[in-house]
mmCIF file of C-alpha atoms and ligand atoms in Angstrom:
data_model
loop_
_atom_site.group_PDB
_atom_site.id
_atom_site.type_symbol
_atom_site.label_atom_id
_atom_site.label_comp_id
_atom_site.label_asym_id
_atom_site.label_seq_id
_atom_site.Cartn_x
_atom_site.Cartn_y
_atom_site.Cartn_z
ATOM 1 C CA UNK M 1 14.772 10.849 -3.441
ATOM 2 C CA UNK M 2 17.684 13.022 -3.418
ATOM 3 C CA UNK M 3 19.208 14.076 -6.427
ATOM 4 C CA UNK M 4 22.657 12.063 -5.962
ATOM 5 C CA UNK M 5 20.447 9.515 -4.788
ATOM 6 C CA UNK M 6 21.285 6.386 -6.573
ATOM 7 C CA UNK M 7 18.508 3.940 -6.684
ATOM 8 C CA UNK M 8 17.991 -0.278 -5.722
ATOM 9 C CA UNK M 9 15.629 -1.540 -8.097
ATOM 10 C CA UNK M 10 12.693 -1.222 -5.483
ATOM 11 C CA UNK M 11 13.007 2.639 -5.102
ATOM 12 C CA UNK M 12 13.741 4.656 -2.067
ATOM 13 C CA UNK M 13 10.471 6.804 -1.694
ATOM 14 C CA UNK M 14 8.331 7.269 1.421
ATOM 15 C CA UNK M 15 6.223 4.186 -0.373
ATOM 16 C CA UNK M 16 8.898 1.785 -0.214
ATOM 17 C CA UNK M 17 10.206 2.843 3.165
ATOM 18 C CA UNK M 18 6.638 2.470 4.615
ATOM 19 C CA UNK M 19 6.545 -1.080 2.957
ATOM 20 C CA UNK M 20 9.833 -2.085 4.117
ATOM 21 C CA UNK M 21 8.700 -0.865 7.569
ATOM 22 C CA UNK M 22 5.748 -3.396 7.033
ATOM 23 C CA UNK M 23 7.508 -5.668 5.704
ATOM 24 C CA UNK M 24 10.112 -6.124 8.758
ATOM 25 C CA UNK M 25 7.062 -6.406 11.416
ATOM 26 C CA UNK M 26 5.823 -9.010 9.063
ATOM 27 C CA UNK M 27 8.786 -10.922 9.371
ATOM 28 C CA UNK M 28 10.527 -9.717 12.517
ATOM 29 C CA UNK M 29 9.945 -13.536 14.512
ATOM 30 C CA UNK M 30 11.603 -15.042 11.877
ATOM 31 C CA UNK M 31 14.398 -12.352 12.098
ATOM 32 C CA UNK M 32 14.660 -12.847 16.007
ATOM 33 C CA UNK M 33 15.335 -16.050 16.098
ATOM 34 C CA UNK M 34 17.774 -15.676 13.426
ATOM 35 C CA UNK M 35 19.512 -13.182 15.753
ATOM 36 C CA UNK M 36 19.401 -15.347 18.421
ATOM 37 C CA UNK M 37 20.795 -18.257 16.963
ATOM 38 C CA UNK M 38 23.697 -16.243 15.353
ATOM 39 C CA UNK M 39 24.718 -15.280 18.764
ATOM 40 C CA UNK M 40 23.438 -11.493 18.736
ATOM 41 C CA UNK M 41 23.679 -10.626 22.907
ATOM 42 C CA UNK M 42 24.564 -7.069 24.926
ATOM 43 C CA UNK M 43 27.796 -6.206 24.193
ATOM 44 C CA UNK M 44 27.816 -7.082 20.839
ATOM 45 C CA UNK M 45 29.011 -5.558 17.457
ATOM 46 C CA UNK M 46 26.742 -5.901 15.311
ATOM 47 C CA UNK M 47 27.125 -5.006 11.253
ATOM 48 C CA UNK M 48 23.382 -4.667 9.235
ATOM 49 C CA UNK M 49 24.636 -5.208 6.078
ATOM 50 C CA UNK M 50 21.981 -3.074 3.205
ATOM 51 C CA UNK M 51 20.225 -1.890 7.117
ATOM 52 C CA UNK M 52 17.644 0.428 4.841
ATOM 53 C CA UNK M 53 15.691 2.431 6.776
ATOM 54 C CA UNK M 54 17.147 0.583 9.638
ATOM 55 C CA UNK M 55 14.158 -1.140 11.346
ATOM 56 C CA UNK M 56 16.113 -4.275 11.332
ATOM 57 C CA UNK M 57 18.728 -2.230 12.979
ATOM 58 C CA UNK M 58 16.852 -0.496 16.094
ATOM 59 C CA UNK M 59 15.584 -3.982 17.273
ATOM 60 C CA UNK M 60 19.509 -4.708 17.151
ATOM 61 C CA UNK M 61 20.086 -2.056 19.128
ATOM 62 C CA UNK M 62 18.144 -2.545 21.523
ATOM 63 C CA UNK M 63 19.380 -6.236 22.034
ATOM 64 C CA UNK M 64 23.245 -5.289 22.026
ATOM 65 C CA UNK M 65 22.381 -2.539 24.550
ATOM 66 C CA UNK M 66 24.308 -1.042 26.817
ATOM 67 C CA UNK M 67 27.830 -1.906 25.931
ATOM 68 C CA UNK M 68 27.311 -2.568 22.071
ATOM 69 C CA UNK M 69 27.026 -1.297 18.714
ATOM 70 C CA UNK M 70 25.683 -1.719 15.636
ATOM 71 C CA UNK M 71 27.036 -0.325 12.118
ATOM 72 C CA UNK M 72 24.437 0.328 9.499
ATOM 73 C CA UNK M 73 25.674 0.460 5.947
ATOM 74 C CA UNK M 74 23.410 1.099 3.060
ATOM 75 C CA UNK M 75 23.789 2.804 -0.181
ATOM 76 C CA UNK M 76 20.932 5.057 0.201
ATOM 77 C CA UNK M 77 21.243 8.184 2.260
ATOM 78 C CA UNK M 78 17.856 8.541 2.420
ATOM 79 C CA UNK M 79 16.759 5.396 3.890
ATOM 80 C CA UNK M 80 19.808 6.330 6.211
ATOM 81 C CA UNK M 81 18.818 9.901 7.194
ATOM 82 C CA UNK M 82 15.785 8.083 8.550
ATOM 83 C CA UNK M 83 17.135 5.393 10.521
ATOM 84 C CA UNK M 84 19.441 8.722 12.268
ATOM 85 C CA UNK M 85 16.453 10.471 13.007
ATOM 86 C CA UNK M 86 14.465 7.712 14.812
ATOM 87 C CA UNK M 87 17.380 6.450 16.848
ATOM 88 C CA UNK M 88 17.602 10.208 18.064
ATOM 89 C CA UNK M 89 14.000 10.167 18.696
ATOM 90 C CA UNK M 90 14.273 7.162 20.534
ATOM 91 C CA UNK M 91 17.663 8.115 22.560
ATOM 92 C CA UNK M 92 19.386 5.756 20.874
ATOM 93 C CA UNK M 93 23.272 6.724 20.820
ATOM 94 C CA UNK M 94 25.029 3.616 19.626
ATOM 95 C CA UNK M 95 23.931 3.442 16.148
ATOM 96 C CA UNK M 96 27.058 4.532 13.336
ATOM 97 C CA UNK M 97 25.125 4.877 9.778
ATOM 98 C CA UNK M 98 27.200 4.620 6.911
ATOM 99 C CA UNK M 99 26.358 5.360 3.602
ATOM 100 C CA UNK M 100 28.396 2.926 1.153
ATOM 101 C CA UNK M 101 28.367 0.098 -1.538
ATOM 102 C CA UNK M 102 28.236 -2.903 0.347
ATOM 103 C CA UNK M 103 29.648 -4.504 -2.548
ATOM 104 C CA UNK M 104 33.186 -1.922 -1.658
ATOM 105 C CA UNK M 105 32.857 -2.452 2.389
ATOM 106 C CA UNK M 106 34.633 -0.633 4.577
ATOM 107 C CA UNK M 107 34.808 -1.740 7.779
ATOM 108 C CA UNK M 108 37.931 -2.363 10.564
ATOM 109 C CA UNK M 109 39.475 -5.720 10.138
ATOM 110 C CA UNK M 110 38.393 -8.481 12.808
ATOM 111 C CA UNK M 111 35.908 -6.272 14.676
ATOM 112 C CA UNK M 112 32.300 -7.746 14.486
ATOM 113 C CA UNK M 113 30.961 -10.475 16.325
ATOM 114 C CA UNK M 114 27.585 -10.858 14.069
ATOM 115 C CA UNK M 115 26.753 -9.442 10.501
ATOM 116 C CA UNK M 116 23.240 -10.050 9.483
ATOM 117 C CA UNK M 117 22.138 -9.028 5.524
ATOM 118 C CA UNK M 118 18.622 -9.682 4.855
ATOM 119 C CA UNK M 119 16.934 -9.606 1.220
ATOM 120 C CA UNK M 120 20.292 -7.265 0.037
ATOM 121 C CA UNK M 121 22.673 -9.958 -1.775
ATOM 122 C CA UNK M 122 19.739 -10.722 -4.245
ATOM 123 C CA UNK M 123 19.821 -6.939 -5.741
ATOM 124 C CA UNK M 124 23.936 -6.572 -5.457
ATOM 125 C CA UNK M 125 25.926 -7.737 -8.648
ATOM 126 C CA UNK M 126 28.783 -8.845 -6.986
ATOM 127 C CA UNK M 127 27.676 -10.455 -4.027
ATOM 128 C CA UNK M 128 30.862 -12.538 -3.684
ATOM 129 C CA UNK M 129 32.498 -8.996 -2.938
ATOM 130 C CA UNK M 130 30.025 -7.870 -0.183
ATOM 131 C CA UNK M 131 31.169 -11.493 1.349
ATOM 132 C CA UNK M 132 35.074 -11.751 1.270
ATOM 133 C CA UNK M 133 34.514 -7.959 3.066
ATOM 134 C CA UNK M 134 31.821 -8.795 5.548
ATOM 135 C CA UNK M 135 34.695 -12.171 6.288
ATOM 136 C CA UNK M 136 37.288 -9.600 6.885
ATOM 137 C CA UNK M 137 35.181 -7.766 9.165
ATOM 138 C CA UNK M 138 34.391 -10.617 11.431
ATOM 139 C CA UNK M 139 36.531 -11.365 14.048
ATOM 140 C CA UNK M 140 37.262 -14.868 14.695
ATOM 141 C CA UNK M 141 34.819 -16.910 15.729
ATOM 142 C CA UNK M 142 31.880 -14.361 14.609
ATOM 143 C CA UNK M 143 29.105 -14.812 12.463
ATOM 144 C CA UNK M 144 27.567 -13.607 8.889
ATOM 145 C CA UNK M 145 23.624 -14.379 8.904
ATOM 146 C CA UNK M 146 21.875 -14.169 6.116
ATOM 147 C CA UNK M 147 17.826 -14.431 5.126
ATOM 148 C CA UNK M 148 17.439 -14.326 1.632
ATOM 149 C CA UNK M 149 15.647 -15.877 -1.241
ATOM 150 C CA UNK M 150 16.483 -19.342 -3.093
ATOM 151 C CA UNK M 151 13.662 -19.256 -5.746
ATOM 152 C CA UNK M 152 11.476 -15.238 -5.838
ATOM 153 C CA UNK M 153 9.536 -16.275 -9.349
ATOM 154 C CA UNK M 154 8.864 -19.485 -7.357
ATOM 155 C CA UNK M 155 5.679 -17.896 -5.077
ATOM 156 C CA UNK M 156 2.402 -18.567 -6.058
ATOM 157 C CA UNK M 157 -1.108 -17.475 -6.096
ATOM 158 C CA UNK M 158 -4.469 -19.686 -4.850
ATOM 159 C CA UNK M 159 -6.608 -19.603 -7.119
ATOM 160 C CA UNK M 160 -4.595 -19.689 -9.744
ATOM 161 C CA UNK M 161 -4.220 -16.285 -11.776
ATOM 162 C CA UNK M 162 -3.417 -16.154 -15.410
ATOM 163 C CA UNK M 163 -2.540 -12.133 -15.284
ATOM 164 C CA UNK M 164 -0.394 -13.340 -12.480
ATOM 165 C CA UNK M 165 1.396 -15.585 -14.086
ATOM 166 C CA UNK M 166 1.554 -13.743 -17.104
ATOM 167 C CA UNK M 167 3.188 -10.398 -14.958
ATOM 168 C CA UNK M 168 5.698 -12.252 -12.383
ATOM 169 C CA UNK M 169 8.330 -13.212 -15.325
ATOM 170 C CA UNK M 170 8.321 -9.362 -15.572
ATOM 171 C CA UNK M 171 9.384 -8.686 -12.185
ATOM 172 C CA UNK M 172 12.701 -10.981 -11.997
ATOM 173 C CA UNK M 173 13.462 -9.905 -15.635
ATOM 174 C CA UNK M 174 13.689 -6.065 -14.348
ATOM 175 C CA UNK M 175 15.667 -7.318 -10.993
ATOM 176 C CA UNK M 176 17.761 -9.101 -13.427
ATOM 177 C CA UNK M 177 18.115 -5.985 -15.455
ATOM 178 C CA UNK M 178 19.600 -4.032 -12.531
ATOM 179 C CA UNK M 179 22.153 -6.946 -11.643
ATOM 180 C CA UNK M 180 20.334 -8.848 -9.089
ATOM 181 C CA UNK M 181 19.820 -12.481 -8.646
ATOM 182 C CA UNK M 182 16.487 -13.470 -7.055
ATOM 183 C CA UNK M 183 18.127 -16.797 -6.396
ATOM 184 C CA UNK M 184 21.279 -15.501 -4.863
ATOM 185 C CA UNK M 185 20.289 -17.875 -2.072
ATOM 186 C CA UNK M 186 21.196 -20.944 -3.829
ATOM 187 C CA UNK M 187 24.833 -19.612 -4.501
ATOM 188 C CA UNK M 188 25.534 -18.465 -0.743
ATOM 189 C CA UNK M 189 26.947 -21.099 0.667
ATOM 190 C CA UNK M 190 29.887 -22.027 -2.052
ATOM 191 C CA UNK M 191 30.165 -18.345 -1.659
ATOM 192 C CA UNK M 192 30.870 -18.025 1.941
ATOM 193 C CA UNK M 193 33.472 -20.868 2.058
ATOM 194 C CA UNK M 194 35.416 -19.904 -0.422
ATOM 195 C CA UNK M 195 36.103 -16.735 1.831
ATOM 196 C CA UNK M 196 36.819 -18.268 5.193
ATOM 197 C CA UNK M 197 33.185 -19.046 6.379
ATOM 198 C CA UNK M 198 31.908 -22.255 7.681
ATOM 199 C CA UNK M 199 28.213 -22.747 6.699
ATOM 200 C CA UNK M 200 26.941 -23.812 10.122
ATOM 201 C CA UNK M 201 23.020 -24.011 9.326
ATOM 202 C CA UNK M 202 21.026 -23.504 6.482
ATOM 203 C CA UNK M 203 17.332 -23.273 7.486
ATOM 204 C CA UNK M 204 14.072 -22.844 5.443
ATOM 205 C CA UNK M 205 12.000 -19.479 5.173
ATOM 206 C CA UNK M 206 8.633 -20.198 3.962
ATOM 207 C CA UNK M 207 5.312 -19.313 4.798
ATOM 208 C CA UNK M 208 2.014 -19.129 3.465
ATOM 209 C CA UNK M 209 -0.298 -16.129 3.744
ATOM 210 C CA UNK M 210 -4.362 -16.717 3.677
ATOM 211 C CA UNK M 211 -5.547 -13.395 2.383
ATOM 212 C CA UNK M 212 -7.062 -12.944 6.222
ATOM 213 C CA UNK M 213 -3.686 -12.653 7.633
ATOM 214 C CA UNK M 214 -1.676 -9.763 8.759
ATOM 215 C CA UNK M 215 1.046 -11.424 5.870
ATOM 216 C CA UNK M 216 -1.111 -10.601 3.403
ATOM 217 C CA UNK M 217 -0.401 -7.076 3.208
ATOM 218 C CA UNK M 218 3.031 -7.964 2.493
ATOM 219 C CA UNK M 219 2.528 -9.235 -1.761
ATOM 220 C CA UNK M 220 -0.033 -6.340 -1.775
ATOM 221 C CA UNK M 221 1.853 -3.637 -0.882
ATOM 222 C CA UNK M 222 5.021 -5.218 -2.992
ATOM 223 C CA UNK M 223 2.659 -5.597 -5.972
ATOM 224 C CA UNK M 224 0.959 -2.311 -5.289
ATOM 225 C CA UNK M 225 4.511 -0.259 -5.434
ATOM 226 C CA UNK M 226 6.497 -1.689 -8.057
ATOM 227 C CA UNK M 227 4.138 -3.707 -10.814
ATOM 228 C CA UNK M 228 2.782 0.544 -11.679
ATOM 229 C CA UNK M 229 6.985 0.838 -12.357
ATOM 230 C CA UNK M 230 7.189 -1.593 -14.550
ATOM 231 C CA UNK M 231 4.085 -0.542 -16.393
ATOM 232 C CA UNK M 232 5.388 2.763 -16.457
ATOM 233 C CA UNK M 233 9.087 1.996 -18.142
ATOM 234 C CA UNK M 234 6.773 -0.096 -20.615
ATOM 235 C CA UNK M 235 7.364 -3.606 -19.054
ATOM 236 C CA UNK M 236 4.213 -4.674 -18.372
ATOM 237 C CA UNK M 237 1.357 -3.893 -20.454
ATOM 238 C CA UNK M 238 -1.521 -1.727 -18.343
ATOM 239 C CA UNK M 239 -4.253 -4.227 -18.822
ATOM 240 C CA UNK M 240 -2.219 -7.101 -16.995
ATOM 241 C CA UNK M 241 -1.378 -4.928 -14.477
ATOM 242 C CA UNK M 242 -4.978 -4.260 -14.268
ATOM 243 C CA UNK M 243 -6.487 -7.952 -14.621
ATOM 244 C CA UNK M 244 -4.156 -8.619 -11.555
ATOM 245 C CA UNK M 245 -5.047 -6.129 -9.550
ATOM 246 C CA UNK M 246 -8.716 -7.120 -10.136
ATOM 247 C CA UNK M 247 -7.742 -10.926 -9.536
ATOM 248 C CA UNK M 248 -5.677 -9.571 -6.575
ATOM 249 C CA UNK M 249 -8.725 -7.538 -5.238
ATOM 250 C CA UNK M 250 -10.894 -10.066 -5.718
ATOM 251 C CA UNK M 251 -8.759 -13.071 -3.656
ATOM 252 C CA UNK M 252 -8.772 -10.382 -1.013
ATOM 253 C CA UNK M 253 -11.959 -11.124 -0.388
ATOM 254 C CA UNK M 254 -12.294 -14.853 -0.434
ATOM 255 C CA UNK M 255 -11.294 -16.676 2.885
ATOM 256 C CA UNK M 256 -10.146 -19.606 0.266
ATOM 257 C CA UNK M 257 -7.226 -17.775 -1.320
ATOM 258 C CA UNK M 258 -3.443 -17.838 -0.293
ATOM 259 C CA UNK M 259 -0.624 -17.091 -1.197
ATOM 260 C CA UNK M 260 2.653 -18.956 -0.934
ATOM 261 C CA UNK M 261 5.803 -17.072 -0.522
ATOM 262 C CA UNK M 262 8.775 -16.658 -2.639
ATOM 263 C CA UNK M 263 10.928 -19.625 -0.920
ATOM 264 C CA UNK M 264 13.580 -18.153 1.116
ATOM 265 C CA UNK M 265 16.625 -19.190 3.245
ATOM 266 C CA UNK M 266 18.758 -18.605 6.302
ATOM 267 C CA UNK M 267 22.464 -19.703 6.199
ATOM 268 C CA UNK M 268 24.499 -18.873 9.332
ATOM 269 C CA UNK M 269 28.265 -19.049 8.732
ATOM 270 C CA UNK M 270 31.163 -18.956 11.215
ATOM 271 C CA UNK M 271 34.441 -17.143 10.435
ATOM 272 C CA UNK M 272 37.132 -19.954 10.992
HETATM 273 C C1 SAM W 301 14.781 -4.912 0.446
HETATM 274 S S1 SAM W 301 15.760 -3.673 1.208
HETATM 275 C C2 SAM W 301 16.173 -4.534 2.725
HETATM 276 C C3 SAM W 301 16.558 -3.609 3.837
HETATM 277 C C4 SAM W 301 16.881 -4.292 5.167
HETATM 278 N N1 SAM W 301 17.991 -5.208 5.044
HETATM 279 C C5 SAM W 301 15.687 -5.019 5.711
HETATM 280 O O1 SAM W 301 15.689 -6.241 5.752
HETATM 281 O O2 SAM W 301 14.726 -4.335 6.106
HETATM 282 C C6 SAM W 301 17.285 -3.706 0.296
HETATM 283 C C7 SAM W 301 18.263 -2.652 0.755
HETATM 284 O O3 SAM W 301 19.531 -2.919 0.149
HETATM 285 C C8 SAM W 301 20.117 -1.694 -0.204
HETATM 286 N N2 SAM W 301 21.106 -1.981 -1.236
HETATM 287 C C9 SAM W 301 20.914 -2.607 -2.425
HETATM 288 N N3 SAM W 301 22.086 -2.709 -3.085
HETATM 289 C C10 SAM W 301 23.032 -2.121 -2.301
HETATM 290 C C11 SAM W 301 24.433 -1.917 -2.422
HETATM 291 N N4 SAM W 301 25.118 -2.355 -3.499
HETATM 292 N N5 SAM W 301 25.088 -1.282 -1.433
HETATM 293 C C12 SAM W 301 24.421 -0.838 -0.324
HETATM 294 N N6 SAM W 301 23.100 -1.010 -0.142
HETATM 295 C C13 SAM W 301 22.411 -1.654 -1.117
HETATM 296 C C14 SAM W 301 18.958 -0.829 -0.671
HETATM 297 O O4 SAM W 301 19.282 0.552 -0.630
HETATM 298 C C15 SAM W 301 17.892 -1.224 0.337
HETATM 299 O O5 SAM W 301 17.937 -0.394 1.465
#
């Protein structure tokens, strides 16, 4: 982390930019066809809204390729220096970063066909702002897709874990704490139309992970970066931590146990 560095609630270390790297092959069908049906094509401007390290935003490269671009905006200029250095190891020339506030926006007026924001409106305060400027950005007729959760504190564990339960009301109190809303999804779509957006589709995002599958990895490695935080600033009490880790551990091994995640949505709206 650099020292101006200001932080999401998730961190921006090499851990969490690993996980997020994880985390976007674990869920990059789901962001395809979310791509697809927002009308992402060559030629294309594209806006990742919160882009991160940008893995989300060299796939979109790729498909807007030759003619178009894509605008990554994120607060963190770390995550961004990364995203710069692997599109120039990868020859890839029509990728603008832009380190900003989403929730203060700054794009040209009218100039994007598709904006996409995935799990970033959940940790901004004002996510109403980030959407009357991602409107403004759109050009008529363009799109604002958005994955993003309805319900986090609403995934579950199989078997059923008491140090689970007990730690999980932790989690969305700290995200809470830092101004996010793990159910921003349930407030999107009033959202969008009061700024000029036509909610065209809203589509479920759930999925359940045996502990088996490649999705799997994705609680652990959540769990195994930020539940240590939260012990650490005094949230959660060590032996919880460790009681779920052992439950955790111990799931990982049976071919019975699944988890169920945090229910999620996509809403694709049209600028009218
Ligand atoms: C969970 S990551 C998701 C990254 C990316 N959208 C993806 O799906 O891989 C959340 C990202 O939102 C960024 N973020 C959170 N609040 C922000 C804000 N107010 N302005 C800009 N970026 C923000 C964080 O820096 C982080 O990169």
């Amino acid at each position: 982390m650099t020292s101006n560095e200001r932080e999401y609630v998730l961190g921006t270390d090499d851990a969490e930019l690993m996980r997020l790297g994880l985390q976007h092959r674990l869920w990059s069908a789901q962001a395809f066809t979310c791509w697809e049906r927002a009308g992402v094509k060559p030629g294309a401007t594209v806006l990742d809204v919160g882009a991160g390290p940008g893995f989300a935003t060299l796939d979109l490269a790729q498909l807007v390729a030759p003619a178009g671009r894509v605008i990554a905006v994120d607060e963190s200029e770390r995550f961004l220096r990364y995203l710069t250095e692997r599109a120039r190891v990868l020859g890839i020339a029509h990728v603008e970063t832009r380190a900003q506030d989403v929730q203060s926006l700054d794009v040209a007026a009218a100039t994007v066909d598709v904006a996409y924001a995935r799990w970033v409106l959940c940790f901004t305060p004002r996510p109403h702002e980030v959407i009357a400027r991602v409107a403004a950005a759109l050009k008529t007729g363009g799109v604002f897709a958005v994955q993003d959760y309805i319900d986090w504190a609403a995934l579950s564990v199989s078997p059923r874990s008491d140090a689970f339960l007990r730690v999980m009301p932790e989690v969305g109190k700290s995200w809470r704490s830092h101004g996010g809303d793990p159910q921003v999804g349930l407030r999107l779509p009033a959202m969008m139309s009061e700024h000029g957006l036509r909610v065209e589709s809203i589509t479920p995002l759930q999925r359940v992970a045996r502990s088996s599958d490649p999705l799997w990895q994705w609680p652990t490695t959540f769990f195994a970066n930020f539940i240590p935080r939260l012990v650490e600033q005094g949230l959660v009490p060590e032996s919880d931590w460790r009681a779920m880790e052992r439950d955790w551990n111990e799931y990982s091994r049976d071919e019975n146990a699944f988890f169920w995640t945090p229910p999620m949505v996509e809403i694709i709206a049209r600028r009218v």
